[in-house]
PDB file of C-alpha atoms in Angstrom:
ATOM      1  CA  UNK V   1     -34.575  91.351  48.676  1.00 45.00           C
ATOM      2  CA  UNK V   2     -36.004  92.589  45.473  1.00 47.00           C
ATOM      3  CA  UNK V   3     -33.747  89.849  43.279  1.00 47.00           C
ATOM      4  CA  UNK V   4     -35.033  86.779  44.652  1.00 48.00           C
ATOM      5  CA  UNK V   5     -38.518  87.834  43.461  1.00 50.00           C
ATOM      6  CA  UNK V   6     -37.214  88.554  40.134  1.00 49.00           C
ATOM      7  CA  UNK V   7     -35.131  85.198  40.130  1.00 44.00           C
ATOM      8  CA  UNK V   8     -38.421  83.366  40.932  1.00 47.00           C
ATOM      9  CA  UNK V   9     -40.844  85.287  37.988  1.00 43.00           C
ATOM     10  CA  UNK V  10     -38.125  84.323  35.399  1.00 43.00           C
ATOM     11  CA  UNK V  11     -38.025  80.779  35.998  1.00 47.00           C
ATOM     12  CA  UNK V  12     -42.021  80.656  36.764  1.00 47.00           C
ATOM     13  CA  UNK V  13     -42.061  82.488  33.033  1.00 44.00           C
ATOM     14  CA  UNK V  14     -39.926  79.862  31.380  1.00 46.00           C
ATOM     15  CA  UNK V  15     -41.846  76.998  32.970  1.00 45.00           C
ATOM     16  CA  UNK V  16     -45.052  78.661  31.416  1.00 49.00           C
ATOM     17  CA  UNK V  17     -43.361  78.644  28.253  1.00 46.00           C
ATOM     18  CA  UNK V  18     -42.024  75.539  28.311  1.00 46.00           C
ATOM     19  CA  UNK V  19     -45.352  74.134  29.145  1.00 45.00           C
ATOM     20  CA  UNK V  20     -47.555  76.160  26.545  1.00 45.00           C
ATOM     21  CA  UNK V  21     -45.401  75.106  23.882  1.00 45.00           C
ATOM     22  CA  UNK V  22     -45.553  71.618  24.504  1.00 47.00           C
ATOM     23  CA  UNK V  23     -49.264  72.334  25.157  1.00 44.00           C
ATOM     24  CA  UNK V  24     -49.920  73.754  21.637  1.00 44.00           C
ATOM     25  CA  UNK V  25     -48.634  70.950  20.072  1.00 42.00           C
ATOM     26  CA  UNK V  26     -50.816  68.384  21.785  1.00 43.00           C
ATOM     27  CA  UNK V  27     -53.933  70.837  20.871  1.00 43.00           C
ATOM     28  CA  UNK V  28     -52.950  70.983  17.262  1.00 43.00           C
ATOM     29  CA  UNK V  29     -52.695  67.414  16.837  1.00 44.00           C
ATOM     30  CA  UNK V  30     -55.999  66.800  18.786  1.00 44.00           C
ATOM     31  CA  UNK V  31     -58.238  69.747  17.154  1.00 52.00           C
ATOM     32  CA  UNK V  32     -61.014  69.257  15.304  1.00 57.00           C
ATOM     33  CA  UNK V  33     -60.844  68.595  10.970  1.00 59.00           C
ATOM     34  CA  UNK V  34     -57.121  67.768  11.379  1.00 54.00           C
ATOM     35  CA  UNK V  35     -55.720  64.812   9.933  1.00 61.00           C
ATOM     36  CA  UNK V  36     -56.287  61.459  10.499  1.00 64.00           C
ATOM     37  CA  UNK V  37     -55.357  58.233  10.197  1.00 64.00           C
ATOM     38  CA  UNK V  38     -57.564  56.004   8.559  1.00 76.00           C
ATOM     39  CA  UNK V  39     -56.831  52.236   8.958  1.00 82.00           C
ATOM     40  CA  UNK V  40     -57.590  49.656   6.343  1.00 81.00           C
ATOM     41  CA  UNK V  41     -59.996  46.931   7.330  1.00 81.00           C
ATOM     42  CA  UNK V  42     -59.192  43.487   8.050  1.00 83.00           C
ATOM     43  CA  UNK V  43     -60.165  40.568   5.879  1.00 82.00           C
ATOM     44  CA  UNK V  44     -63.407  38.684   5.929  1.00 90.00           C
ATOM     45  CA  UNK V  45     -61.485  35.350   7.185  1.00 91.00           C
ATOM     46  CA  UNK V  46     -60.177  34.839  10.125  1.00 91.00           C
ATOM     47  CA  UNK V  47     -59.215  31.116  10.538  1.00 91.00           C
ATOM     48  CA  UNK V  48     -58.859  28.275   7.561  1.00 94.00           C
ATOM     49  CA  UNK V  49     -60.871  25.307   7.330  1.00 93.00           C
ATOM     50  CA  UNK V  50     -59.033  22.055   7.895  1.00 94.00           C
ATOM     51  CA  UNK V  51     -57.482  20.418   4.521  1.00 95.00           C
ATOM     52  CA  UNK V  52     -58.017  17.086   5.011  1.00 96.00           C
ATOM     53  CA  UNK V  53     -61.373  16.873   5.819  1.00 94.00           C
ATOM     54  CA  UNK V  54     -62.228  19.830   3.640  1.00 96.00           C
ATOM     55  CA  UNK V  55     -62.959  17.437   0.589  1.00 95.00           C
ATOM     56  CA  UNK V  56     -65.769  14.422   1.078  1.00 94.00           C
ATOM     57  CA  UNK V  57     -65.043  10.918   0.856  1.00 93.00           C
ATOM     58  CA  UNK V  58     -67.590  10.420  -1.562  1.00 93.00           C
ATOM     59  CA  UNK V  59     -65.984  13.103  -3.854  1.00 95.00           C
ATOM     60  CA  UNK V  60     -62.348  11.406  -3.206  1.00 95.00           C
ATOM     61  CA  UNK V  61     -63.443   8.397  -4.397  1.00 93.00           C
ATOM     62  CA  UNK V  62     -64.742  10.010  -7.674  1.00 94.00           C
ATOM     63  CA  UNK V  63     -61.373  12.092  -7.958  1.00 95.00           C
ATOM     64  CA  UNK V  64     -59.025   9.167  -7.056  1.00 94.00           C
ATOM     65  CA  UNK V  65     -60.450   5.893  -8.997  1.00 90.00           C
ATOM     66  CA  UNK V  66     -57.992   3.834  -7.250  1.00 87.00           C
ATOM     67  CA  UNK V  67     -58.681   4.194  -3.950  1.00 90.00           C
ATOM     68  CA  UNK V  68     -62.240   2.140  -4.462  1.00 85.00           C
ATOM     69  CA  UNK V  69     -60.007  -1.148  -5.051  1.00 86.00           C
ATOM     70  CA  UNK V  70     -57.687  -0.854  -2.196  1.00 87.00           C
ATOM     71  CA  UNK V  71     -58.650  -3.050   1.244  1.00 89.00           C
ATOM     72  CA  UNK V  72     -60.147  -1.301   3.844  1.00 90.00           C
ATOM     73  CA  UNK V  73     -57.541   0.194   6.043  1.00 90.00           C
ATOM     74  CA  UNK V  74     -55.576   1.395   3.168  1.00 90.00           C
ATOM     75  CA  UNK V  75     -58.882   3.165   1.848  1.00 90.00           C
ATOM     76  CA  UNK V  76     -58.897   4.773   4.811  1.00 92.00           C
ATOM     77  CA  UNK V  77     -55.622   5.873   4.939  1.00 92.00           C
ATOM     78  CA  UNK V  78     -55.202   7.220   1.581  1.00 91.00           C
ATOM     79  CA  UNK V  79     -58.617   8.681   1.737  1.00 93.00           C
ATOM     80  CA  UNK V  80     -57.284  10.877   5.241  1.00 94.00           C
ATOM     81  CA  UNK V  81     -55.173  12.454   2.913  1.00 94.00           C
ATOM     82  CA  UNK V  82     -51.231  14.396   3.965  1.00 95.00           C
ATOM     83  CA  UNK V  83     -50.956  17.529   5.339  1.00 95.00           C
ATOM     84  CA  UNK V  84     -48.656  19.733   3.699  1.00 94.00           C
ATOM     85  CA  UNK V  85     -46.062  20.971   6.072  1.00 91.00           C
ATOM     86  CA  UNK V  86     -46.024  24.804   7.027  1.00 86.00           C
ATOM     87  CA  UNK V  87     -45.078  26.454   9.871  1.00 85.00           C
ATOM     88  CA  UNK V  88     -48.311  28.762  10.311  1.00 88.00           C
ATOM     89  CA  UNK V  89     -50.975  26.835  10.439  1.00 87.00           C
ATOM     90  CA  UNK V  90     -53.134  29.978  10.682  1.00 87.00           C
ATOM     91  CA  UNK V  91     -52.149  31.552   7.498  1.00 93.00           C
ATOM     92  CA  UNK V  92     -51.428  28.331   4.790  1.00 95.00           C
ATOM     93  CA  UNK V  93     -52.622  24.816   4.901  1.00 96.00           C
ATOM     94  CA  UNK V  94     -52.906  22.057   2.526  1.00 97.00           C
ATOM     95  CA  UNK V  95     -53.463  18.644   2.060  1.00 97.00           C
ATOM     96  CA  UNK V  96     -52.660  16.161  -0.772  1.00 97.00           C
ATOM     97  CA  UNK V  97     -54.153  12.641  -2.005  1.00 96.00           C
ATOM     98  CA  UNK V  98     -52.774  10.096  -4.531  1.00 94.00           C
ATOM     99  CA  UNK V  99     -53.864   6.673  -5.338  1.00 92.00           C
ATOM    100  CA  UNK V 100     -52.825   4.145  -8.262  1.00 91.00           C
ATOM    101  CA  UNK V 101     -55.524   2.542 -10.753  1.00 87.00           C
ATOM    102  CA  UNK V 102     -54.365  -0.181 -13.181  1.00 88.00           C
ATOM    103  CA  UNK V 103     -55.105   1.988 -15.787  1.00 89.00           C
ATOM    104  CA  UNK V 104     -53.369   5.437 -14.236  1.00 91.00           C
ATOM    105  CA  UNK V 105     -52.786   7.148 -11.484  1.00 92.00           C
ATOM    106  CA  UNK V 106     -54.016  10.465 -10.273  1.00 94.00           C
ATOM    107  CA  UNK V 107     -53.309  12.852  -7.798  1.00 96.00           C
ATOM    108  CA  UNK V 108     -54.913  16.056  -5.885  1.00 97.00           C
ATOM    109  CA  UNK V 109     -53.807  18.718  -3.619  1.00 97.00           C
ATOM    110  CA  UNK V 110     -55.735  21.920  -2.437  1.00 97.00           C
ATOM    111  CA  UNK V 111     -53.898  25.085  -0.870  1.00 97.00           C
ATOM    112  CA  UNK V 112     -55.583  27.285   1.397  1.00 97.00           C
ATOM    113  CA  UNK V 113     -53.465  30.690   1.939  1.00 97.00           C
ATOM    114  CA  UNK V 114     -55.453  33.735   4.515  1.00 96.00           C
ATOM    115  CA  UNK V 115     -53.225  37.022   3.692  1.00 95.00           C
ATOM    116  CA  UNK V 116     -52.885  39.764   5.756  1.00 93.00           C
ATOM    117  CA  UNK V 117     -51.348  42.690   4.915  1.00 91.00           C
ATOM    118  CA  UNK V 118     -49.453  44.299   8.160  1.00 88.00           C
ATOM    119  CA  UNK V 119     -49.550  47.693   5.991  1.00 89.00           C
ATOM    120  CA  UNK V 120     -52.481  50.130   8.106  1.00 89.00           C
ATOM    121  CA  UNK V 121     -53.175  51.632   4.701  1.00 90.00           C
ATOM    122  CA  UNK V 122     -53.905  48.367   2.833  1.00 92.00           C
ATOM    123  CA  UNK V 123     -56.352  46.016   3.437  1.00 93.00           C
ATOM    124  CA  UNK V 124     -56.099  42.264   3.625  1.00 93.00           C
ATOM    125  CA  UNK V 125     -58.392  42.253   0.593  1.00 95.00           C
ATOM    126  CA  UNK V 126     -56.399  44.518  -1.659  1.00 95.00           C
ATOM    127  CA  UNK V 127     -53.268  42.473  -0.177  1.00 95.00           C
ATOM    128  CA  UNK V 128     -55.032  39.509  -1.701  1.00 96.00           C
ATOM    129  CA  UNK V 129     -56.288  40.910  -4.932  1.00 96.00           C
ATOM    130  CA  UNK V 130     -52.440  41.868  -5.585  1.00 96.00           C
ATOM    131  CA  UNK V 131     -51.111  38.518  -5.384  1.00 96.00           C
ATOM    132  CA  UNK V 132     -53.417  37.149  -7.002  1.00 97.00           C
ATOM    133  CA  UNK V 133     -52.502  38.621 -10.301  1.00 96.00           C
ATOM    134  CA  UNK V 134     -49.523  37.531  -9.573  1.00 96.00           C
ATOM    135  CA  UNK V 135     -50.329  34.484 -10.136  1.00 96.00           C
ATOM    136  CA  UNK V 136     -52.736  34.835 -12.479  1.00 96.00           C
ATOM    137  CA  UNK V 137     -50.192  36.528 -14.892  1.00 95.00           C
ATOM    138  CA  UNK V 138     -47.905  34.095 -13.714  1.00 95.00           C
ATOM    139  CA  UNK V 139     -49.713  31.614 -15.501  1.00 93.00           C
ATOM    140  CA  UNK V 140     -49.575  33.731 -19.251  1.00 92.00           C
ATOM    141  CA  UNK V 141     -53.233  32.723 -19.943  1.00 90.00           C
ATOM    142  CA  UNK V 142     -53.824  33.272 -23.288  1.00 88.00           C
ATOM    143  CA  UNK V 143     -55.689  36.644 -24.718  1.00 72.00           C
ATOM    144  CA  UNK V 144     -53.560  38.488 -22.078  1.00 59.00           C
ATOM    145  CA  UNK V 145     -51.459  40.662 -24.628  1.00 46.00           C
ATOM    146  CA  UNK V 146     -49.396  42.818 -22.719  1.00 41.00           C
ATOM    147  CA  UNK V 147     -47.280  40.951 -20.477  1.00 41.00           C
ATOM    148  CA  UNK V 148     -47.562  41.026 -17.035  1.00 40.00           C
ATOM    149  CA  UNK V 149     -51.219  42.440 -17.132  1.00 42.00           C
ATOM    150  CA  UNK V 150     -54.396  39.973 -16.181  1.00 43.00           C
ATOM    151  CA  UNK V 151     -57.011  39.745 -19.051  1.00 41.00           C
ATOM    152  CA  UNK V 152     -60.409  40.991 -17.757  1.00 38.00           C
ATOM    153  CA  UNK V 153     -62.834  38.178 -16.876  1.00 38.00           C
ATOM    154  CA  UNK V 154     -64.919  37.408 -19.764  1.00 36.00           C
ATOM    155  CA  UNK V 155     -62.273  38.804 -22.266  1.00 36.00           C
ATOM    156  CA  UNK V 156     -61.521  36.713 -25.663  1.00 35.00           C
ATOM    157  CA  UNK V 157     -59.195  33.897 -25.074  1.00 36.00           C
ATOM    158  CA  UNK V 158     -57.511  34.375 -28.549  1.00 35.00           C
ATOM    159  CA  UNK V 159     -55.864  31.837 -30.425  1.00 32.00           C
ATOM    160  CA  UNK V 160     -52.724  31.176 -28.747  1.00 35.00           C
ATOM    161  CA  UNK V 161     -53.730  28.048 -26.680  1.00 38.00           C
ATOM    162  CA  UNK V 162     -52.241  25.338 -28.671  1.00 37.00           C
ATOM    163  CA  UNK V 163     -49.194  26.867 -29.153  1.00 37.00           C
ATOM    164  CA  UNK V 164     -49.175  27.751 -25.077  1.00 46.00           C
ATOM    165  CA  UNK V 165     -49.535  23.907 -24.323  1.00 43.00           C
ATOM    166  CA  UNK V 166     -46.509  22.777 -26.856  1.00 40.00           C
ATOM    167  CA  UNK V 167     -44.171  24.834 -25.144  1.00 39.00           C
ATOM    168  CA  UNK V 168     -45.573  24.013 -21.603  1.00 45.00           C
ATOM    169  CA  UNK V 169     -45.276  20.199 -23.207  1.00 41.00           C
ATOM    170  CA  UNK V 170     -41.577  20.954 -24.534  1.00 38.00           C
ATOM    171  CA  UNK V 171     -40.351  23.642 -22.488  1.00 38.00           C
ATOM    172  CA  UNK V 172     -41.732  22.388 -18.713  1.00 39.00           C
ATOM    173  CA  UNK V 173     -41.191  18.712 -18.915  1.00 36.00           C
ATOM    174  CA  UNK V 174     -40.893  16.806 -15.622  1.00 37.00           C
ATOM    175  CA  UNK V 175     -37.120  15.860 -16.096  1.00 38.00           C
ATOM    176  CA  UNK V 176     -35.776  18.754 -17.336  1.00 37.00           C
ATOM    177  CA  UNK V 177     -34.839  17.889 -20.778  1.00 37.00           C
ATOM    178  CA  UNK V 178     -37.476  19.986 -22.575  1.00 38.00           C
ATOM    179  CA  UNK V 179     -38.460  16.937 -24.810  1.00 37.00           C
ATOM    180  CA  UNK V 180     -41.575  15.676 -25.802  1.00 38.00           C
ATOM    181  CA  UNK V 181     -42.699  14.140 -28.895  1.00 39.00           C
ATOM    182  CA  UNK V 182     -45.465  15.501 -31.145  1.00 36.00           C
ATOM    183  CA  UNK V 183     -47.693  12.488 -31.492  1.00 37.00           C
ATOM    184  CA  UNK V 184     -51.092  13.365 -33.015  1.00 34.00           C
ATOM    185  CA  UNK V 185     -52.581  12.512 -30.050  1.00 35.00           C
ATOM    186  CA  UNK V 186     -51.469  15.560 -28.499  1.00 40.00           C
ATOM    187  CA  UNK V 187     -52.813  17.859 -31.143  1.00 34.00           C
ATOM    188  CA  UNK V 188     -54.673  20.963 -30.102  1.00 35.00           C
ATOM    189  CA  UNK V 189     -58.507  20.374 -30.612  1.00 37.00           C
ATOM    190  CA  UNK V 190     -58.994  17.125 -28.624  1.00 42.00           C
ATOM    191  CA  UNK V 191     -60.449  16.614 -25.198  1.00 47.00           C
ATOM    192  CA  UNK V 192     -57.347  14.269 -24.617  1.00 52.00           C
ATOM    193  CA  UNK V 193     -54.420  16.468 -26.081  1.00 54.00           C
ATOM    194  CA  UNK V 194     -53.593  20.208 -25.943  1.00 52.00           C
ATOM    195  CA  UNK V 195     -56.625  22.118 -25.303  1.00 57.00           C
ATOM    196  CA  UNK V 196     -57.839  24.714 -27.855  1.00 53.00           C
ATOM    197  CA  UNK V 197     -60.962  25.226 -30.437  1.00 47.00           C
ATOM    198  CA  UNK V 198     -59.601  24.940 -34.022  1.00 42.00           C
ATOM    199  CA  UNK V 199     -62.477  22.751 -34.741  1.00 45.00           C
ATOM    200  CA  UNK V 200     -65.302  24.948 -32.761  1.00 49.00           C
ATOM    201  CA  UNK V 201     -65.291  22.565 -30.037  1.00 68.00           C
ATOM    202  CA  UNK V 202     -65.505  23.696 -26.026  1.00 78.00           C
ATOM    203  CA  UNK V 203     -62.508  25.939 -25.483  1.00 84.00           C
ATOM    204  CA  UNK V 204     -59.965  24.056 -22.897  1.00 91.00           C
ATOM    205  CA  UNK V 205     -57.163  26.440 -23.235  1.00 93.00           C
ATOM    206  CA  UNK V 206     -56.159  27.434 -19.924  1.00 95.00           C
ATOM    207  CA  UNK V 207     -58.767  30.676 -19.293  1.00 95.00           C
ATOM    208  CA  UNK V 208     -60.481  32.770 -16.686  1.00 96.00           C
ATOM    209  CA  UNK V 209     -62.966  31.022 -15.006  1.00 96.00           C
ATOM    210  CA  UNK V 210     -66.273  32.734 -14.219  1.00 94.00           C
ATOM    211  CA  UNK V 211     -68.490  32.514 -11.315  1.00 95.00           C
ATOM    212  CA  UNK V 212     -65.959  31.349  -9.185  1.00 96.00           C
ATOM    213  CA  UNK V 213     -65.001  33.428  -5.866  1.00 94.00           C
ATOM    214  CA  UNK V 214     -64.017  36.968  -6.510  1.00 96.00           C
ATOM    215  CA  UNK V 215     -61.592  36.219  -9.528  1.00 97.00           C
ATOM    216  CA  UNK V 216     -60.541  32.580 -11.181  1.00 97.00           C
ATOM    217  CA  UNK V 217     -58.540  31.244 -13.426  1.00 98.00           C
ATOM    218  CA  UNK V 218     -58.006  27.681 -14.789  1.00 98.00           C
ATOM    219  CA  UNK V 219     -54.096  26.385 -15.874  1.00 97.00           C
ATOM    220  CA  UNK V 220     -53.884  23.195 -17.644  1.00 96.00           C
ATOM    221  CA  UNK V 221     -50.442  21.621 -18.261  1.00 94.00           C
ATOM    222  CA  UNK V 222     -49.294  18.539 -20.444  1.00 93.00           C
ATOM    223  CA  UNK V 223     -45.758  17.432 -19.793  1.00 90.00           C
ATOM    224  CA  UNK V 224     -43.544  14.510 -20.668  1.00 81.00           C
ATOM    225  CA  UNK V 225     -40.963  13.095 -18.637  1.00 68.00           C
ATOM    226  CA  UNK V 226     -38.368  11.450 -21.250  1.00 68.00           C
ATOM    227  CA  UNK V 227     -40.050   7.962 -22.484  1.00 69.00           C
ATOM    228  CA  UNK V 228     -42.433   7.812 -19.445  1.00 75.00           C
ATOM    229  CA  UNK V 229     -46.433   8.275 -20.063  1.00 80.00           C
ATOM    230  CA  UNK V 230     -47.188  11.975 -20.229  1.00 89.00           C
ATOM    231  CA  UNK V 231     -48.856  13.678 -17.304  1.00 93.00           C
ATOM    232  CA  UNK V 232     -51.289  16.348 -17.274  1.00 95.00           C
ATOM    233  CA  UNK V 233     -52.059  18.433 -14.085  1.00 97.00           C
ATOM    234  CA  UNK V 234     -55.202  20.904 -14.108  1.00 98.00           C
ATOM    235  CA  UNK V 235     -54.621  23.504 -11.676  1.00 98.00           C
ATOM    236  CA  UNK V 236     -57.862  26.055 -10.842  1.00 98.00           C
ATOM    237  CA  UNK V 237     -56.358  28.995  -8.418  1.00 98.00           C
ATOM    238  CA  UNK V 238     -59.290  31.019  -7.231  1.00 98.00           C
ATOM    239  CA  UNK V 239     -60.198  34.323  -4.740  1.00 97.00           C
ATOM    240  CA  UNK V 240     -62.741  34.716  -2.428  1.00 96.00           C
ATOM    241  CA  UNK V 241     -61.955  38.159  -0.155  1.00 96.00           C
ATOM    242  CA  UNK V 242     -58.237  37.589   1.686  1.00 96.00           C
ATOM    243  CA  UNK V 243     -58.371  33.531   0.987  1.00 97.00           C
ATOM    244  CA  UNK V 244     -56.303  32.198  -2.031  1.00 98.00           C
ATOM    245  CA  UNK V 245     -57.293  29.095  -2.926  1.00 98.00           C
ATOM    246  CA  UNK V 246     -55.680  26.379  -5.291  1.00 98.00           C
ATOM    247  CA  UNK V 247     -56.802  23.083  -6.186  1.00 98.00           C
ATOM    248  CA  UNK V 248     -54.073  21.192  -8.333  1.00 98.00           C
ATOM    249  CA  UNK V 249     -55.389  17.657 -10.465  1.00 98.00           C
ATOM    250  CA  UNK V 250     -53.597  15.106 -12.397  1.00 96.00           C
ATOM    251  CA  UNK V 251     -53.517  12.019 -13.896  1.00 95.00           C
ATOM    252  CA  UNK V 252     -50.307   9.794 -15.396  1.00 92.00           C
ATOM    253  CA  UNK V 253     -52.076   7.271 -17.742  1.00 91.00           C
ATOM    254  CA  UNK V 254     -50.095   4.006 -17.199  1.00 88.00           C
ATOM    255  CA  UNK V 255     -49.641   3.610 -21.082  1.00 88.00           C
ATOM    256  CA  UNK V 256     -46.954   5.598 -22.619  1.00 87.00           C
ATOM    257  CA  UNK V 257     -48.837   5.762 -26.273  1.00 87.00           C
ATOM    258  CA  UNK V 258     -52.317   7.798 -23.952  1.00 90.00           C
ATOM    259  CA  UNK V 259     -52.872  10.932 -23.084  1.00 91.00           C
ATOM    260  CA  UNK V 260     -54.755  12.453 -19.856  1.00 93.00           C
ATOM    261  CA  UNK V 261     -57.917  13.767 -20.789  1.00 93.00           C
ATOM    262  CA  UNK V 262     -57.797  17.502 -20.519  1.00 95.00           C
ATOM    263  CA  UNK V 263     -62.230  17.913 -20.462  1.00 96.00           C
ATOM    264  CA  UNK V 264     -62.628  15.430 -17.306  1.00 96.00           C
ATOM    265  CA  UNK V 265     -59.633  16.783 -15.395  1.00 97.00           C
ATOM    266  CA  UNK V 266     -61.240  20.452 -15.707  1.00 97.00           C
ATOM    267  CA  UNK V 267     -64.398  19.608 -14.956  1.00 97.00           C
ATOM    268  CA  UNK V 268     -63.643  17.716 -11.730  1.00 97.00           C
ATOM    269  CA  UNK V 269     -61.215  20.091 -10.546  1.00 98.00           C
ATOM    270  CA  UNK V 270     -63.106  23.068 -11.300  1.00 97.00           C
ATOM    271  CA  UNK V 271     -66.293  20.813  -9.175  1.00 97.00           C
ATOM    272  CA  UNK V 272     -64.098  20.744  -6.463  1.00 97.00           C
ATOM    273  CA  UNK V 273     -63.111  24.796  -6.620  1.00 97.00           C
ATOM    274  CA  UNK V 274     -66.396  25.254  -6.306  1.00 97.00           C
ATOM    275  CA  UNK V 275     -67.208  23.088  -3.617  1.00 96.00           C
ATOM    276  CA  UNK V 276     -64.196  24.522  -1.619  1.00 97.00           C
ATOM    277  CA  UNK V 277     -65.765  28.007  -2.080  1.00 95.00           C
ATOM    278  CA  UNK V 278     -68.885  27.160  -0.307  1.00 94.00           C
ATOM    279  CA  UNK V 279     -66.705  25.357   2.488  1.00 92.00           C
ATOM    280  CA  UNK V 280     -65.132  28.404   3.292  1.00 91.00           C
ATOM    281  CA  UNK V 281     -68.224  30.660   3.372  1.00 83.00           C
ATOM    282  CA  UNK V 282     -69.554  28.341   6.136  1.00 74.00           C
TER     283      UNK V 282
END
């Protein structure tokens, strides 16, 4: 009679062990000043604002000369824009515009990309911030003299802009070839040719742009398509929190011997960054 007893207090020992072990663990995880888990916090957006209706008409109209001399329902309809295809609306949208003038034609597109990072330790912000250098260094603006690193905002330019814009010229041409012929009229120094300052004029070379969202920069690239009329495209990428935004504006003059003028294409596309910002803050 005396073993059953001792049967039972060995097994009603090992239960208590079994369960004050696994209780000790829970109370070490749970006791106060231990560590914890800090999650990063989400981005400032939440949704995108809709492409195509993101830019006025009015402002269109300025952007795309052409579209003033078209009839009415073809106005409209080039004026309501494409939307560029994607298959999350919620995290990239875009639209594009493109109209024909006798003497050129010019085209537009704007990019809206929300990031999130699905890393607990890394916000949507810094997520953003990183690939946005990316692209920044992506785009080898000049002054930045160790590859792969973004200059600082306000930074010296240096001198390399002219040179930058031949090879874009030879080196990125539309078909391919990497030809393009060094006419005068694409010198460095003019508002119409490669950007730069040799003369003290406004500097055009492609740059950081201040002011702008959390970081800018402006990319400005001349290319040349065989014998076809060279085509310049003004691109201003810019950062506001986790948004990425990029606003992409060019113009094919319909005369071979002309070339795009790089002043007005910077000016109206960097307008439009601007106005883009404030649409997003709304």
């Amino acid at each position: 009679m005396a073993y059953v007893p001792g049967v039972a207090l060995l097994a009603a020992l090992a239960v208590g062990c079994s369960a004050g072990s696994d209780g000790s663990a829970t109370d070490a995880d749970s006791k106060p000043g231990g560590p914890t888990v800090t999650t990063a916090p989400p981005g400032k957006y939440r949704t995108l604002p809709a492409p195509c209706r993101a830019v006025p008409s009015s402002t269109l109209k300025d952007l795309l000369p052409g579209v003033a001399e078209l009839p009415r329902q073809q106005q409209e309809k080039a004026l309501r824009g494409s939307p560029t295809i994607t298959y999350d609306t919620d995290r990239k949208v875009g639209c594009s515009w493109k109209a024909d003038a006798p003497d050129s034609s010019r085209n537009l597109s704007i990019d809206f990309e929300r990031v999130v990072s699905y890393d607990p330790l890394v916000s949507d912000d810094d997520r953003a911030r990183s690939l946005y250098v990316k692209k920044e260094n992506a785009a080898e603006l000049p002054g930045s003299s160790t590859p792969g690193t973004a200059p600082e905002k306000g930074a010296p330019t240096g001198t390399g802009g002219g040179e930058k814009g031949q090879e874009k010229e030879t080196g990125k041409a539309g078909d391919g070839t990497g030809s393009a012929d060094p006419s005068p009229s694409a010198s460095a120094g003019t508002s119409s040719g490669t950007p730069g300052t040799p003369g003290g004029g406004e500097d055009l070379r492609p740059r950081v742009v201040d002011g702008l969202g959390d970081a800018a920069f402006l990319d400005d690239l001349l290319t040349r398509a065989g014998s076809t009329a060279q085509h310049r495209t003004v691109s201003v990428v810019f950062r506001t929190s986790n948004v990425i935004v990029t606003v992409r504006y060019g113009e094919q003059p319909a005369l071979v011997t002309k070339v795009p003028d790089s002043k007005e294409l910077q000016d109206k596309a960097q307008a439009l960054a601007r106005k883009l910002a404030e649409v997003i803050s709304e």
